[in-house]
PDB file of C-alpha atoms and ligand atoms in Angstrom:
ATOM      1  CA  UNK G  53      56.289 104.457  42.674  1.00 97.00           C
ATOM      2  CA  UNK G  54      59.770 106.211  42.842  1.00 97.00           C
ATOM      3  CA  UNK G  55      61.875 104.935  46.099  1.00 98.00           C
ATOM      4  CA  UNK G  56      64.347 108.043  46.235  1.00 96.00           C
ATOM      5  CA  UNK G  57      66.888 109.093  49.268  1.00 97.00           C
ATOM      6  CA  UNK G  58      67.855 112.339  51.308  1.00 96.00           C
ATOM      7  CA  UNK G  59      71.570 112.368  52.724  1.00 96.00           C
ATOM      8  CA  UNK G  60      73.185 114.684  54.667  1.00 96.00           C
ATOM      9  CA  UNK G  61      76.374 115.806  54.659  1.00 97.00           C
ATOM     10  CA  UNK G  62      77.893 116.203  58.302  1.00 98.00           C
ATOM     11  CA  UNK G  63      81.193 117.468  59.240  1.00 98.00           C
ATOM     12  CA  UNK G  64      82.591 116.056  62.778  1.00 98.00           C
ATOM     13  CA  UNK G  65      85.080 117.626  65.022  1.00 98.00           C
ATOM     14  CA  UNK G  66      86.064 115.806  68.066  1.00 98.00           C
ATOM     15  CA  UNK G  67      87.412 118.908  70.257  1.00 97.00           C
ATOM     16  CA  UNK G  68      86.801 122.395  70.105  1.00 97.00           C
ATOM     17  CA  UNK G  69      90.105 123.126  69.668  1.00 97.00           C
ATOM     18  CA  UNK G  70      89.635 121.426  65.874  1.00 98.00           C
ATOM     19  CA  UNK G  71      87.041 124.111  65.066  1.00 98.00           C
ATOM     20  CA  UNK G  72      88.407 127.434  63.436  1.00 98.00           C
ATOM     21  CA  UNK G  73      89.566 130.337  65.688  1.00 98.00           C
ATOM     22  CA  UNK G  74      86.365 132.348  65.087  1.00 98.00           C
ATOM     23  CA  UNK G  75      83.880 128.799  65.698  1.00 98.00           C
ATOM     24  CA  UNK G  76      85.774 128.074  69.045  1.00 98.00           C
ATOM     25  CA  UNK G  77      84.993 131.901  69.457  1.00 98.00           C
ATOM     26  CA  UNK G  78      81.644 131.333  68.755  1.00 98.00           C
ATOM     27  CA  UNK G  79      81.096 127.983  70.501  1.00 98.00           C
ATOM     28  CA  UNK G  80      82.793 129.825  73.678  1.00 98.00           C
ATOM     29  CA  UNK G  81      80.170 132.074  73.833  1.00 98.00           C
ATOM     30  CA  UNK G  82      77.124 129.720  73.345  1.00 99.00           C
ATOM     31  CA  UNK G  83      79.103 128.159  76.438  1.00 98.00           C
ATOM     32  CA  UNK G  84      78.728 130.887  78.728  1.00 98.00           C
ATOM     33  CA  UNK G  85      75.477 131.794  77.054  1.00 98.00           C
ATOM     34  CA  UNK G  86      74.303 128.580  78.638  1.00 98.00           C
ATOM     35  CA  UNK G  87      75.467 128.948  81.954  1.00 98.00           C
ATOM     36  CA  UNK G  88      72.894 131.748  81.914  1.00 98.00           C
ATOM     37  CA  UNK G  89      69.899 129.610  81.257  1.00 98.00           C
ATOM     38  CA  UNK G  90      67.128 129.495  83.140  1.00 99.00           C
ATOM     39  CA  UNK G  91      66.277 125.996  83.422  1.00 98.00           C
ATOM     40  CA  UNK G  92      64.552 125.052  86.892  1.00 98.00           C
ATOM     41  CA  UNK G  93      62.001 122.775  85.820  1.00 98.00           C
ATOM     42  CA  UNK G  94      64.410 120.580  82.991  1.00 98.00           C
ATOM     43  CA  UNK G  95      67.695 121.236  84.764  1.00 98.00           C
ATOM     44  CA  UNK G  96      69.159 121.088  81.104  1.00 98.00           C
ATOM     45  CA  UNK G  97      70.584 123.979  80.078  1.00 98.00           C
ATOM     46  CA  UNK G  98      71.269 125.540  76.052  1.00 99.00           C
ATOM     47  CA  UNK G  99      73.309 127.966  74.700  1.00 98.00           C
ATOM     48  CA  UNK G 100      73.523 129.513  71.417  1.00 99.00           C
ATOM     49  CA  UNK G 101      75.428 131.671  69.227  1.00 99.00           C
ATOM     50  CA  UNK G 102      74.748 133.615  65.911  1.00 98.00           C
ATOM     51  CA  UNK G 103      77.629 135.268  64.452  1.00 98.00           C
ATOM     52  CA  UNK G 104      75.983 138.113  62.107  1.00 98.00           C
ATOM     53  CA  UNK G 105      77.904 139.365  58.752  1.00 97.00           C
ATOM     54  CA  UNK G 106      79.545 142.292  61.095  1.00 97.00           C
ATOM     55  CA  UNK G 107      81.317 140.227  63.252  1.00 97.00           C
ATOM     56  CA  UNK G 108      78.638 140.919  66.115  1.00 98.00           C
ATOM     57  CA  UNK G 109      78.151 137.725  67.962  1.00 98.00           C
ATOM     58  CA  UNK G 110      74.215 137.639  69.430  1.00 98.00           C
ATOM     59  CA  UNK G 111      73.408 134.819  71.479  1.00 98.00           C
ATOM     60  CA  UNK G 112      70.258 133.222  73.550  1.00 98.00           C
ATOM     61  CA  UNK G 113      69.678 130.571  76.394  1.00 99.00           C
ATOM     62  CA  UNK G 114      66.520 128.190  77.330  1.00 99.00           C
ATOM     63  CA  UNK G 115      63.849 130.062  78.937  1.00 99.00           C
ATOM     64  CA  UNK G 116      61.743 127.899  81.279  1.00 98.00           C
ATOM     65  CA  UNK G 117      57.933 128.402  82.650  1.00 98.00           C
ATOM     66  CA  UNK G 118      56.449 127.306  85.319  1.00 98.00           C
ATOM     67  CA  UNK G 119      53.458 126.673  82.150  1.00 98.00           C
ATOM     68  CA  UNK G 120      55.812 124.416  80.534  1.00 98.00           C
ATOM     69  CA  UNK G 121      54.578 125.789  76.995  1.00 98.00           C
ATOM     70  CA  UNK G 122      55.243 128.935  77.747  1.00 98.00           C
ATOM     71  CA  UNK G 123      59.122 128.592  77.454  1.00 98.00           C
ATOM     72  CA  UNK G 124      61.654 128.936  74.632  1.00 98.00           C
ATOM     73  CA  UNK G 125      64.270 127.206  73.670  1.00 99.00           C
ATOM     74  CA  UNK G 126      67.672 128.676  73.289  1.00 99.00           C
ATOM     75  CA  UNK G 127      68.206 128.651  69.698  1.00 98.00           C
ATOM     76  CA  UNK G 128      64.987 130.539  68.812  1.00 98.00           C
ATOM     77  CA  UNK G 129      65.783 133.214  72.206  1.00 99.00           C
ATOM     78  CA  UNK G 130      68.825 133.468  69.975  1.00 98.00           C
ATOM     79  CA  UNK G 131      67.402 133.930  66.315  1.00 98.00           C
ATOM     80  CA  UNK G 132      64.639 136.318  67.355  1.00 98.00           C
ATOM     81  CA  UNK G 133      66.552 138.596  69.251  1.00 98.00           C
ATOM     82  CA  UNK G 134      68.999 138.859  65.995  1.00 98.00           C
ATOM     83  CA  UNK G 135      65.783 139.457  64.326  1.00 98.00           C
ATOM     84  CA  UNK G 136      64.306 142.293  66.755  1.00 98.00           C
ATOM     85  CA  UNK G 137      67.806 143.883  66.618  1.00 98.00           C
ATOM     86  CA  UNK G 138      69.702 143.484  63.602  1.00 98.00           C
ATOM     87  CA  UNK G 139      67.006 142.713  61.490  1.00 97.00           C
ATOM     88  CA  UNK G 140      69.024 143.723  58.373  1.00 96.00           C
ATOM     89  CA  UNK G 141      72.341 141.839  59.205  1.00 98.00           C
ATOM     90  CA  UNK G 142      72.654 138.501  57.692  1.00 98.00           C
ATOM     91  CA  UNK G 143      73.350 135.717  59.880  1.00 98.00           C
ATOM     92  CA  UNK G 144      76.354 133.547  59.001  1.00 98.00           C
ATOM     93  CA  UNK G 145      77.015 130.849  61.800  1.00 98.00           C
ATOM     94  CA  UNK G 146      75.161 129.211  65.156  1.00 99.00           C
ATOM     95  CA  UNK G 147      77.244 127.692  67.779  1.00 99.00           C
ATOM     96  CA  UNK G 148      75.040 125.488  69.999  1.00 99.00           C
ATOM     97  CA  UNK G 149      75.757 123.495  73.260  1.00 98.00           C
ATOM     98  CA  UNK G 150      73.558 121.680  75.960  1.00 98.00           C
ATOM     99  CA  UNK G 151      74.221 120.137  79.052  1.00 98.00           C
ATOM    100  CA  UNK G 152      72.127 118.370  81.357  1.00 98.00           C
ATOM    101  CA  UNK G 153      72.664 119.221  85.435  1.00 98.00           C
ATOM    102  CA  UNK G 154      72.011 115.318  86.148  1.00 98.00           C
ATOM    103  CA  UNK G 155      74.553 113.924  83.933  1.00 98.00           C
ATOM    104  CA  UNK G 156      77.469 114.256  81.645  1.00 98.00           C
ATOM    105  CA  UNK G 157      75.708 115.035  77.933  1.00 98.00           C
ATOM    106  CA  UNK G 158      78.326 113.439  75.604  1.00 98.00           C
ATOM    107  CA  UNK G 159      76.330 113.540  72.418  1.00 98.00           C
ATOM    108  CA  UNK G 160      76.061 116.058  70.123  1.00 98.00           C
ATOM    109  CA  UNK G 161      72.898 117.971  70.532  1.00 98.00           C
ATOM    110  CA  UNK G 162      70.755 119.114  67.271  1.00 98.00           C
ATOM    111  CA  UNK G 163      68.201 121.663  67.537  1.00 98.00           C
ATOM    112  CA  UNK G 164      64.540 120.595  67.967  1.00 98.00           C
ATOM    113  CA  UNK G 165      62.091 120.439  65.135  1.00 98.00           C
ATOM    114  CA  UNK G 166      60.559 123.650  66.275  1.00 98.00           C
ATOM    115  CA  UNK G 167      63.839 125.264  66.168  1.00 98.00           C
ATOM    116  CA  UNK G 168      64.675 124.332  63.164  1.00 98.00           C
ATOM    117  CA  UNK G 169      61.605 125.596  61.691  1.00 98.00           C
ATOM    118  CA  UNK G 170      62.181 129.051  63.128  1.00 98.00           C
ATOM    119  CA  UNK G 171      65.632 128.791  61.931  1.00 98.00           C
ATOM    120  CA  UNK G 172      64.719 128.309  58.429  1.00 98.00           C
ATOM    121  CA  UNK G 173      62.229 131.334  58.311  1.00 98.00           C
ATOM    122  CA  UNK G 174      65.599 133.297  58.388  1.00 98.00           C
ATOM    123  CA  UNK G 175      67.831 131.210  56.282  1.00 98.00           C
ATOM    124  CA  UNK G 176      65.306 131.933  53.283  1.00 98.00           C
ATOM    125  CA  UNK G 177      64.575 135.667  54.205  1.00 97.00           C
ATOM    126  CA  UNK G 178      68.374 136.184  53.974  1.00 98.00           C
ATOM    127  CA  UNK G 179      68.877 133.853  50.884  1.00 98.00           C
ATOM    128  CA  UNK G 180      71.915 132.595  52.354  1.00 98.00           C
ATOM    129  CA  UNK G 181      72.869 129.603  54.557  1.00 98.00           C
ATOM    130  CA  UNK G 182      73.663 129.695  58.378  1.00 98.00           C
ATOM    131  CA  UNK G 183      76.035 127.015  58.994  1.00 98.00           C
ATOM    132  CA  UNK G 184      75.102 125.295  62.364  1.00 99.00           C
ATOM    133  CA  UNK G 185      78.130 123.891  64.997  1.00 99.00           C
ATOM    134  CA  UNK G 186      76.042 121.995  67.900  1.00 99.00           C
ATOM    135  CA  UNK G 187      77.507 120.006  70.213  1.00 98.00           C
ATOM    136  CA  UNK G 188      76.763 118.381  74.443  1.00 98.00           C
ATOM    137  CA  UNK G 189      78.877 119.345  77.264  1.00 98.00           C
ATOM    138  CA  UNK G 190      81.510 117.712  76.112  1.00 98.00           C
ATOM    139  CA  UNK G 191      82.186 115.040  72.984  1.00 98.00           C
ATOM    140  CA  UNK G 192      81.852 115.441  69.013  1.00 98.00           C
ATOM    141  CA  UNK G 193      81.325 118.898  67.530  1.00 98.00           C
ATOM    142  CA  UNK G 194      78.802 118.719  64.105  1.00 98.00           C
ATOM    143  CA  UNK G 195      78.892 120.869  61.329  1.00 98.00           C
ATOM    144  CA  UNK G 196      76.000 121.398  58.827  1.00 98.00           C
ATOM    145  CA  UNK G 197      76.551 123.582  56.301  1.00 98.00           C
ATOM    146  CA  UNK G 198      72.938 125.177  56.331  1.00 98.00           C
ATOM    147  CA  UNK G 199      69.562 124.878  58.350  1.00 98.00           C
ATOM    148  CA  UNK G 200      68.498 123.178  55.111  1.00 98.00           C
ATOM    149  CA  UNK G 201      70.653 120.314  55.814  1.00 98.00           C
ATOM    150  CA  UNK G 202      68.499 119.596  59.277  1.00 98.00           C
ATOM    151  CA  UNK G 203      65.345 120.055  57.630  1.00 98.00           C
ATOM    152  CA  UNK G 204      64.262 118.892  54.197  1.00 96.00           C
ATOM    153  CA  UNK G 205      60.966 118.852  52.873  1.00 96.00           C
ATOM    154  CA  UNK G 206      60.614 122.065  54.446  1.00 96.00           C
ATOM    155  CA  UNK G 207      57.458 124.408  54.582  1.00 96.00           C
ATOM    156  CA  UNK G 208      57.614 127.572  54.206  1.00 94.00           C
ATOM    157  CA  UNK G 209      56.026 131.036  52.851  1.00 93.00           C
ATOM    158  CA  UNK G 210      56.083 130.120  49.048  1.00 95.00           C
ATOM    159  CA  UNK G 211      53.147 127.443  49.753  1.00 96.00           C
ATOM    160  CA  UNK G 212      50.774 130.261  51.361  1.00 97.00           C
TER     161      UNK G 212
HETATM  162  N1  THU L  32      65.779 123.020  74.498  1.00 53.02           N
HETATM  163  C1  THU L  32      66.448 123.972  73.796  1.00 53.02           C
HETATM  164  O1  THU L  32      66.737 125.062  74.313  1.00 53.02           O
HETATM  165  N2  THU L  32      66.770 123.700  72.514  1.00 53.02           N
HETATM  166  C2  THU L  32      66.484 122.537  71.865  1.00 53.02           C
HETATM  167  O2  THU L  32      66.688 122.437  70.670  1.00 53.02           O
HETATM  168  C3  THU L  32      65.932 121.423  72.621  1.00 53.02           C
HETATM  169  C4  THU L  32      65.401 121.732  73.960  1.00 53.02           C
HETATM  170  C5  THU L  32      65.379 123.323  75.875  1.00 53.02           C
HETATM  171  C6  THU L  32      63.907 123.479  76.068  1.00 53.02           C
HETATM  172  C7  THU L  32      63.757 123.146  77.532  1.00 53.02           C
HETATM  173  O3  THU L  32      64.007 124.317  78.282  1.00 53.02           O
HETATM  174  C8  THU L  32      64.875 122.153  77.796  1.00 53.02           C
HETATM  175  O4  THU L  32      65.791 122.275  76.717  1.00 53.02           O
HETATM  176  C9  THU L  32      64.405 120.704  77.883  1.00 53.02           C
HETATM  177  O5  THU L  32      63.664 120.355  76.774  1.00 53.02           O
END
């Protein structure tokens, strides 16, 4: 038996203003993206962001069902429709942000393991990292430097 470790390397901003212009661009937009969620049943609402290779910024929200199952979360609302329309452009950044309508979400808020699955699908089609910014209403910003970095030991088309 071999004990062995995974770290991961985070970056942490504490305001947005501490991101780079184009990030507080980004993060901006997963902002307003998220005021356009439609969250009635959670009352917590995601945004997110994808900045593609051309500068295009494509974004998503949470979309709720009254069949709880039957709703998406923001990030993948965001991924897929960069994959159903710029299915070619390679996807450089994600800007993510959640807030809850009951109370102030202070923590920084990752993507769920579902997401992060999707997400991955499109890192390794591109061959070449998204870097992923995710952050609560307010509080710490964190930076990985690739979906890898939020899901090792991944599975993916190579085993099939
Ligand atoms: N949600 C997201 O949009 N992204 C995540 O990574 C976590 C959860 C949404 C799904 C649901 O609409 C609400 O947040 C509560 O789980």
């Amino acid at each position: 038996m071999k004990k062995q470790k995974i770290e991961i390397d985070l970056e942490v901003f504490e305001t947005i203003s501490e991101l780079p212009k184009d990030i507080q661009e980004l993060m901006n937009k997963a902002q307003q993206a998220r005021e356009n969620a439609y969250a009635p049943y959670s009352h917590f609402r995601v945004g997110a962001a994808l900045r593609l290779s051309s500068g295009q910024i494509v974004t998503g929200n949470n979309q709720e069902n009254a069949a709880f199952p039957s709703g998406l979360c923001a990030e993948r609302v965001a991924i897929f429709n960069a994959g159903a329309n710029f299915p070619n452009q390679i996807i450089t950044t994600l800007a993510i942000t959640a807030r809850s309508e009951n109370q102030l979400t202070t923590e920084a808020i990752a993507p769920c393991g579902a997401c992060r699955q999707s997400l991955s699908e499109y890192e390794k089609k591109q061959k070449s990292p998204i870097e992923i910014y995710f952050m609560g209403e307010t509080g710490n910003i964190i930076k990985v430097a690739s979906v890898m970095d939020l899901l090792p030991l991944s599975f993916d088309a190579k085993y099939l």
